[in-house]
Amino acid sequence: MSAVSGALVIGAGPAGLMAAAELARAGHAVTLAEAMPSPARKLLMAGKSGLNLTRDEAPESFLRAFTPLPPPLEAALRDFGPAQVQDWARALGQELFTGSTGRVFPVAMKASPLLRAWLAELAAAGVVLRRRWRWRGWAGDEALFDTPEGPRRIGAGATVLSLGGASWPKLGATGDWAAHLPGLVAPFRPANVGLRVEWSPHMARHFGRPVKGVALIAGGQVSRGEVVISARGIEGGGIYPLSPALRAGAALAIDLFPDLAPDALAARIARLPARLSGANRLRRLGLDPVRAALVQEFARPLPADLAPVLRALPVRHAGPRSLEEAISSAGGLRWDALDGFMLRDRPGVFAAGEMLDWEAPTGGYLLTACLATGRAAGRQAAARLAA
Ligand SMILES: Cc1cc2nc3c(=O)[nH]c(=O)nc-3n(C[C@H](O)[C@H](O)[C@H](O)COP(=O)(O)OP(=O)(O)OC[C@H]3O[C@@H](n4cnc5c(N)ncnc54)[C@H](O)[C@@H]3O)c2cc1C
């Protein structure tokens, strides 16, 4: 069964919703197909931690967070960066605030009010949302779907794929689309992911506790964010930026006194009374219980010269956690398969969002790039329909 519609957008996450909005604004009839029973489940999940929409940061430093940063991604982010994301969210009725580290959140600290307003706007613009429509590849130029009413084939003047990456698959983005774009997809890898650590039993009482005021070092990179000790390892914003280095096998070390000059730490150690137990030495140096426990975990028996382990505590770990547990995925549709956001070997088919091969840390970069590329792909698709 075939139907011809103006534009087809496949995948109703932030990138797809943005592409659909651009196509509808340009006056095209839009069908938005989504595999799940409801749209934007990952966006709603992001809302559980407050919905960090973007980051109030100068453009050049904002762009440096992305690897790689090919010209189409850079152009999309220059057109629709942090300032534009904030204007867009305010236009959808969201009051925003900027946290101390520049991260921007809706005052509501959740995604549902924004998503409700967005979906209402799309419906008013005539976008038709098809739920439980799973894209199954192509039959010639038509897109194939499994739907509750049976198989469907849709031909469209322009199609935007916005199928997401491959992390947290239960929210809808499984990466299964890669099978329909053979030879064009760089393997998915976990990004923004915690680290597996097999703790000894005495660490159990620290599970759930934050580790503050440390610097994490891997592959020559230093991260100053906070991490949390969990039953399965180390997680949180402090470890996520190190994902690429840790994936590549770099060792992880923790500087427990990153704000103390080396001679100041040496002087503190020299002042310790002789014959103190290890635990008391760490306490007298000013380490709180969780940081002291980390030293005992990774450096016992404590060496006579404490400074090297306090400056670079070597963390024994079993590597990054799985793709299923990662906040986002690296890898995806390769940029050399694209001309702008259009597939070179399928003219009229565009792609956007996390399914493209880029990577960035948490902090609002991910959603900003999904919105920006969705908007750019939608605009390029609209221009093709108008040509
Ligand atoms: C726990 C968590 C917290 C996060 N917090 C933040 C945050 O605070 N800030 C931030 O910037 N980012 C955050 N992110 C990341 C951000 O949510 C994602 O990068 C973003 O949602 C990706 O948008 P997308 O539209 O490309 O893909 P998705 O949001 O994954 O949407 C893709 C859609 O395509 C659908 N789909 C997939 N395959 C098919 C198919 N074959 N047929 C039809 N439909 C299909 C999926 O069901 C899904 O609805 C978080 C992620 C997680 C998991």
Coordinates of C-alpha atoms and ligand atoms in Angstrom, one line a residue:
M1 CA 0.0 0.0 0.0
S2 CA 1.5 3.3 -1.0
A3 CA 0.7 6.9 -0.3
V4 CA 2.4 10.0 -1.5
S5 CA 2.9 12.8 1.0
G6 CA 4.8 16.0 0.9
A7 CA 7.4 15.3 3.5
L8 CA 8.2 12.3 5.7
V9 CA 10.1 12.6 9.0
I10 CA 11.0 9.3 10.7
G11 CA 11.7 9.3 14.4
A12 CA 9.9 11.7 16.8
G13 CA 12.7 12.8 19.1
P14 CA 13.9 16.4 19.4
A15 CA 15.7 16.3 16.0
G16 CA 12.6 14.9 14.2
L17 CA 10.2 17.3 15.9
M18 CA 12.4 20.2 14.9
A19 CA 12.7 18.9 11.3
A20 CA 8.9 18.5 11.1
A21 CA 8.4 22.0 12.5
E22 CA 10.6 23.5 9.8
L23 CA 9.0 21.6 7.0
A24 CA 5.5 22.5 8.2
R25 CA 6.5 26.2 8.6
A26 CA 7.6 26.1 4.9
G27 CA 4.1 25.0 4.0
H28 CA 4.6 21.3 3.4
A29 CA 2.3 18.5 4.5
V30 CA 4.3 16.4 7.0
T31 CA 3.9 12.9 8.2
L32 CA 6.0 12.2 11.3
A33 CA 6.4 8.4 11.9
E34 CA 7.5 7.1 15.3
A35 CA 8.1 3.5 16.3
M36 CA 7.1 3.9 19.9
P37 CA 3.6 4.4 21.3
S38 CA 4.5 8.0 22.2
P39 CA 7.1 10.5 21.0
A40 CA 10.3 11.8 22.5
R41 CA 10.7 9.4 25.3
K42 CA 14.4 10.2 25.7
L43 CA 13.7 13.9 25.9
L44 CA 11.2 13.1 28.7
M45 CA 13.9 11.0 30.4
A46 CA 16.4 13.8 30.1
G47 CA 13.8 15.9 32.0
K48 CA 14.1 13.6 35.0
S49 CA 17.5 15.2 35.7
G50 CA 16.1 18.7 35.1
L51 CA 16.4 19.0 31.2
N52 CA 19.7 20.7 30.6
L53 CA 18.7 22.3 27.3
T54 CA 21.8 24.1 26.4
R55 CA 24.8 25.9 27.8
D56 CA 25.2 29.7 28.1
E57 CA 28.7 29.8 26.6
A58 CA 30.6 31.8 23.9
P59 CA 30.1 30.2 20.5
E60 CA 33.8 29.3 19.9
S61 CA 34.1 27.5 23.2
F62 CA 30.7 25.9 22.7
L63 CA 31.8 24.5 19.3
R64 CA 35.0 23.1 20.8
A65 CA 32.9 20.5 22.8
F66 CA 32.1 18.6 19.6
T67 CA 34.2 15.9 18.0
P68 CA 34.2 15.8 15.1
L69 CA 32.9 19.2 14.0
P70 CA 32.4 18.8 10.3
P71 CA 31.3 21.9 8.3
P72 CA 27.5 21.0 8.2
L73 CA 27.4 20.5 12.0
E74 CA 29.3 23.7 12.7
A75 CA 27.1 25.7 10.3
A76 CA 23.9 24.2 12.0
L77 CA 25.2 25.1 15.4
R78 CA 26.3 28.6 14.4
D79 CA 22.7 29.2 13.0
F80 CA 21.0 27.7 16.0
G81 CA 23.2 27.7 19.1
P82 CA 22.6 28.3 22.8
A83 CA 21.0 31.7 22.3
Q84 CA 18.5 30.5 19.7
V85 CA 17.7 27.3 21.8
Q86 CA 16.8 29.6 24.7
D87 CA 14.6 31.8 22.5
W88 CA 12.9 28.7 21.1
A89 CA 12.2 27.2 24.5
R90 CA 10.8 30.6 25.7
A91 CA 8.6 30.8 22.7
L92 CA 7.1 27.5 23.7
G93 CA 6.2 29.0 27.1
Q94 CA 9.2 27.8 29.1
E95 CA 10.8 30.1 31.6
L96 CA 14.5 29.3 31.8
F97 CA 17.3 29.7 34.3
T98 CA 21.1 29.4 34.0
G99 CA 22.9 27.4 36.7
S100 CA 26.3 28.4 38.2
T101 CA 28.2 26.4 35.5
G102 CA 26.3 28.0 32.6
R103 CA 24.0 25.1 32.1
V104 CA 20.5 26.2 31.1
F105 CA 17.3 24.5 32.4
P106 CA 13.6 25.2 32.2
V107 CA 12.4 26.5 35.6
A108 CA 9.9 23.6 35.6
M109 CA 13.0 21.2 35.7
K110 CA 11.3 18.7 33.4
A111 CA 10.5 18.2 29.8
S112 CA 6.8 17.4 29.8
P113 CA 5.4 21.0 29.6
L114 CA 7.8 21.9 26.8
L115 CA 7.0 18.7 24.9
R116 CA 3.2 19.3 25.3
A117 CA 3.5 22.8 23.9
W118 CA 5.7 21.6 21.1
L119 CA 3.4 18.8 20.0
A120 CA 0.4 21.1 20.2
E121 CA 2.2 23.6 17.9
L122 CA 3.1 20.8 15.4
A123 CA -0.5 19.5 15.4
A124 CA -1.8 23.0 14.8
A125 CA 0.7 23.3 11.9
G126 CA -0.9 20.1 10.4
V127 CA 1.9 17.6 11.2
V128 CA 0.4 14.2 11.3
L129 CA 2.0 12.0 14.0
R130 CA 1.9 8.2 13.3
R131 CA 2.7 6.2 16.4
R132 CA 3.9 2.6 16.4
W133 CA 5.2 3.0 12.8
R134 CA 8.5 1.3 12.7
W135 CA 10.7 2.1 9.7
R136 CA 11.9 -1.1 8.0
G137 CA 14.0 0.2 5.2
W138 CA 13.2 0.9 1.5
A139 CA 11.3 -0.6 -1.4
G140 CA 12.8 1.4 -4.2
D141 CA 12.2 5.1 -3.4
E142 CA 9.5 4.3 -0.8
A143 CA 9.9 3.9 2.9
L144 CA 8.6 0.7 4.4
F145 CA 6.9 0.6 7.8
D146 CA 5.5 -2.0 10.1
T147 CA 2.3 -0.5 11.6
P148 CA -0.5 -1.8 13.8
E149 CA -2.6 -1.9 10.6
G150 CA 0.1 -4.0 8.8
P151 CA 2.9 -3.1 6.4
R152 CA 2.8 0.4 4.8
R153 CA 4.9 2.0 2.1
I154 CA 5.2 5.8 1.9
G155 CA 6.6 7.8 -0.9
A156 CA 7.6 11.3 -0.1
G157 CA 9.2 14.2 -2.0
A158 CA 11.7 14.6 0.9
T159 CA 12.4 12.4 3.9
V160 CA 14.2 13.3 7.1
L161 CA 15.7 10.4 9.2
S162 CA 16.0 11.3 12.8
L163 CA 16.2 7.9 14.4
G164 CA 18.5 8.6 17.4
G165 CA 21.7 6.8 18.5
A166 CA 21.9 3.5 20.2
S167 CA 22.0 4.2 24.0
W168 CA 19.1 3.5 26.4
P169 CA 17.4 1.4 23.7
K170 CA 14.2 0.9 25.7
L171 CA 13.4 4.6 25.1
G172 CA 13.1 3.9 21.4
A173 CA 16.5 4.6 19.7
T174 CA 17.9 1.1 19.2
G175 CA 20.2 1.8 16.3
D176 CA 18.4 -0.9 14.3
W177 CA 18.2 1.6 11.4
A178 CA 21.9 1.0 10.7
A179 CA 20.9 -2.2 8.9
H180 CA 19.0 -0.1 6.3
L181 CA 22.0 2.1 5.6
P182 CA 24.6 -0.6 4.9
G183 CA 28.2 0.6 4.7
L184 CA 27.4 4.2 5.8
V185 CA 27.5 3.8 9.6
A186 CA 30.5 4.1 12.0
P187 CA 30.1 1.5 14.8
F188 CA 28.1 2.8 17.9
R189 CA 30.2 3.3 21.1
P190 CA 29.2 4.4 24.5
A191 CA 29.6 8.1 25.2
N192 CA 28.9 10.0 28.4
V193 CA 29.1 6.7 30.3
G194 CA 30.1 5.6 33.8
L195 CA 33.0 3.4 34.6
R196 CA 32.8 -0.2 35.9
V197 CA 34.7 -0.7 39.2
E198 CA 34.7 -3.9 41.3
W199 CA 34.7 -2.4 44.7
S200 CA 35.9 -4.2 47.8
P201 CA 33.1 -4.7 50.4
H202 CA 34.1 -1.8 52.6
M203 CA 33.2 0.7 49.9
A204 CA 29.5 -0.3 50.1
R205 CA 28.7 2.3 52.7
H206 CA 29.8 5.1 50.3
F207 CA 27.5 4.0 47.5
G208 CA 25.4 7.0 46.4
R209 CA 27.9 9.5 47.8
P210 CA 29.3 12.3 45.7
V211 CA 33.1 12.8 45.4
K212 CA 33.7 16.6 45.3
G213 CA 36.7 18.8 44.9
V214 CA 38.8 16.3 42.9
A215 CA 40.2 16.3 39.4
L216 CA 39.9 13.2 37.2
I217 CA 42.7 12.7 34.7
A218 CA 42.7 10.3 31.7
G219 CA 44.6 10.5 28.4
G220 CA 46.0 13.9 29.2
Q221 CA 42.6 15.3 29.8
V222 CA 41.5 16.8 33.2
S223 CA 37.9 16.9 34.3
R224 CA 36.8 18.9 37.4
G225 CA 33.2 17.8 37.6
E226 CA 31.6 15.9 40.5
V227 CA 31.3 12.1 40.4
V228 CA 29.2 9.6 42.4
I229 CA 30.3 6.3 43.8
S230 CA 27.7 3.6 42.9
A231 CA 27.5 -0.1 43.5
R232 CA 28.7 -0.7 39.9
G233 CA 31.4 1.9 39.7
I234 CA 31.9 5.7 39.2
E235 CA 29.4 7.9 37.3
G236 CA 28.4 11.5 36.9
G237 CA 29.3 14.6 35.0
G238 CA 32.9 14.5 36.1
I239 CA 33.7 11.2 34.4
Y240 CA 31.5 11.7 31.2
P241 CA 33.9 14.1 29.4
L242 CA 36.6 11.4 29.7
S243 CA 34.6 8.8 27.9
P244 CA 36.6 9.0 24.6
A245 CA 39.9 8.6 26.4
L246 CA 38.6 5.8 28.7
R247 CA 37.0 4.0 25.7
A248 CA 40.5 4.1 24.0
G249 CA 41.9 2.3 27.1
A250 CA 43.5 5.3 28.9
A251 CA 44.3 4.9 32.6
L252 CA 42.3 7.0 35.1
A253 CA 43.9 8.8 38.0
I254 CA 42.3 11.1 40.6
D255 CA 44.0 14.2 41.9
L256 CA 42.6 14.5 45.5
F257 CA 44.1 18.0 46.0
P258 CA 43.8 19.8 42.7
D259 CA 43.6 23.2 44.2
L260 CA 46.7 22.8 46.4
A261 CA 50.2 23.6 45.1
P262 CA 52.6 20.7 45.3
D263 CA 54.8 22.3 48.0
A264 CA 51.7 23.1 50.1
L265 CA 50.6 19.5 50.0
A266 CA 54.2 18.4 50.8
A267 CA 54.3 20.8 53.8
R268 CA 50.9 19.4 55.0
I269 CA 52.2 15.9 54.8
A270 CA 55.5 16.8 56.6
R271 CA 53.5 18.3 59.5
L272 CA 51.7 15.0 60.2
P273 CA 52.7 13.5 63.6
A274 CA 54.7 10.3 63.3
R275 CA 53.1 6.9 64.1
L276 CA 49.6 8.0 63.0
S277 CA 47.5 5.2 61.5
G278 CA 46.9 5.4 57.7
A279 CA 43.2 6.4 58.2
N280 CA 44.2 9.1 60.7
R281 CA 46.8 10.5 58.3
L282 CA 44.3 10.9 55.6
R283 CA 41.8 12.5 57.9
R284 CA 44.4 14.9 59.3
L285 CA 45.2 15.9 55.7
G286 CA 41.6 17.1 55.3
L287 CA 40.1 14.3 53.2
D288 CA 36.4 13.6 53.8
P289 CA 35.4 9.9 54.4
V290 CA 34.6 9.2 50.8
R291 CA 37.9 10.5 49.4
A292 CA 39.8 8.8 52.1
A293 CA 38.0 5.5 51.3
L294 CA 39.1 5.9 47.7
V295 CA 42.7 6.2 48.7
Q296 CA 42.4 3.1 50.9
E297 CA 40.7 1.3 48.1
F298 CA 43.3 2.0 45.4
A299 CA 46.6 2.6 47.3
R300 CA 46.6 0.2 50.3
P301 CA 49.0 -0.4 51.9
L302 CA 49.6 3.4 52.0
P303 CA 53.2 4.3 50.9
A304 CA 55.4 6.3 53.2
D305 CA 55.5 9.0 50.5
L306 CA 51.8 9.9 50.2
A307 CA 52.1 12.8 47.8
P308 CA 52.2 10.8 44.5
V309 CA 49.1 8.8 45.3
L310 CA 47.2 11.8 46.5
R311 CA 48.1 13.7 43.3
A312 CA 47.4 10.8 40.9
L313 CA 45.5 8.0 42.6
P314 CA 45.4 5.2 40.1
V315 CA 41.8 3.9 39.7
R316 CA 41.5 0.1 39.0
H317 CA 38.6 -0.2 36.7
A318 CA 37.0 -2.6 34.2
G319 CA 36.3 -0.1 31.5
P320 CA 33.3 2.0 30.4
R321 CA 29.8 0.6 31.1
S322 CA 27.7 -0.7 28.1
L323 CA 26.1 1.3 25.3
E324 CA 22.7 0.5 26.9
E325 CA 23.7 2.4 30.0
A326 CA 25.4 5.3 28.3
I327 CA 23.7 8.8 28.1
S328 CA 24.5 9.0 24.4
S329 CA 26.4 7.1 21.7
A330 CA 29.4 8.0 19.6
G331 CA 29.4 6.7 16.0
G332 CA 26.5 6.7 13.6
L333 CA 25.9 7.8 10.0
R334 CA 29.2 9.0 8.6
W335 CA 29.6 12.6 7.4
D336 CA 31.2 11.4 4.2
A337 CA 27.9 9.7 3.3
L338 CA 26.3 13.1 3.5
D339 CA 26.2 16.2 1.3
G340 CA 25.1 18.8 3.9
F341 CA 22.5 16.7 5.7
M342 CA 21.4 14.8 2.6
L343 CA 22.4 11.2 1.9
R344 CA 24.7 11.3 -1.2
D345 CA 23.4 8.0 -2.5
R346 CA 19.7 8.8 -1.8
P347 CA 18.9 12.3 -3.0
G348 CA 15.9 13.7 -1.1
V349 CA 16.7 11.7 2.1
F350 CA 18.2 13.8 4.9
A351 CA 19.4 12.8 8.4
A352 CA 19.7 14.7 11.8
G353 CA 20.3 14.3 15.5
E354 CA 22.2 11.8 17.5
M355 CA 22.1 9.3 14.6
L356 CA 24.9 11.3 13.0
D357 CA 28.5 10.6 13.8
W358 CA 29.4 13.3 16.4
E359 CA 30.1 13.2 20.1
A360 CA 29.9 15.8 22.8
P361 CA 29.9 15.8 26.7
T362 CA 26.7 16.3 28.7
G363 CA 25.9 19.9 29.7
G364 CA 23.3 20.8 27.1
Y365 CA 25.5 20.2 24.0
L366 CA 23.6 17.0 23.0
L367 CA 20.1 18.5 22.8
T368 CA 21.4 21.7 21.2
A369 CA 23.1 19.7 18.4
C370 CA 20.0 17.5 17.9
L371 CA 17.7 20.6 17.7
A372 CA 20.2 22.5 15.4
T373 CA 20.7 19.5 13.0
G374 CA 17.0 18.7 13.0
R375 CA 16.3 22.3 12.0
A376 CA 19.0 22.4 9.3
A377 CA 18.0 19.0 7.8
G378 CA 14.3 20.2 7.9
R379 CA 15.3 23.4 6.1
Q380 CA 17.3 21.6 3.5
A381 CA 14.5 19.1 2.9
A382 CA 12.0 22.0 2.5
A383 CA 14.3 23.7 0.0
R384 CA 14.4 20.5 -2.0
L385 CA 10.6 20.3 -2.0
A386 CA 10.4 23.9 -3.1
A387 CA 12.9 23.4 -6.0
Ligands
LIG1 C1 19.1 9.6 30.9 C2 19.4 10.6 29.9 C3 19.5 11.9 30.2 C4 19.8 12.9 29.3 N1 19.9 14.2 29.6 C5 20.3 15.1 28.7 C6 20.3 16.5 29.1 O1 20.0 16.9 30.2 N2 20.8 17.4 28.1 C7 21.1 17.0 26.9 O2 21.5 17.9 26.1 N3 21.0 15.7 26.5 C8 20.6 14.8 27.4 N4 20.4 13.5 27.0 C9 20.7 13.1 25.6 C10 19.5 13.6 24.6 O3 18.3 13.2 25.2 C11 19.6 12.9 23.3 O4 20.9 13.2 22.7 C12 18.5 13.3 22.3 O5 17.2 12.9 22.8 C13 18.7 12.7 20.9 O6 17.7 13.2 20.1 P1 17.4 12.6 18.7 O7 16.1 13.2 18.2 O8 18.5 12.5 17.8 O9 17.1 11.0 19.1 P2 16.0 10.4 20.1 O10 15.6 11.3 21.2 O11 16.6 9.1 20.5 O12 14.8 10.1 19.2 C14 14.8 9.1 18.1 C15 13.4 8.6 17.9 O13 13.4 7.8 16.8 C16 12.6 6.7 17.0 N5 13.0 5.5 16.2 C17 14.1 4.8 16.3 N6 14.2 3.8 15.4 C18 13.0 3.9 14.7 C19 12.4 3.2 13.6 N7 13.1 2.2 13.0 N8 11.3 3.6 13.1 C20 10.6 4.7 13.6 N9 11.1 5.4 14.7 C21 12.3 5.0 15.2 C22 12.8 6.4 18.5 O14 11.7 5.7 19.1 C23 12.9 7.8 19.1 O15 11.6 8.3 19.4 C24 20.1 12.5 27.9 C25 19.9 11.2 27.6 C26 19.6 10.2 28.5 C27 19.5 8.8 28.1

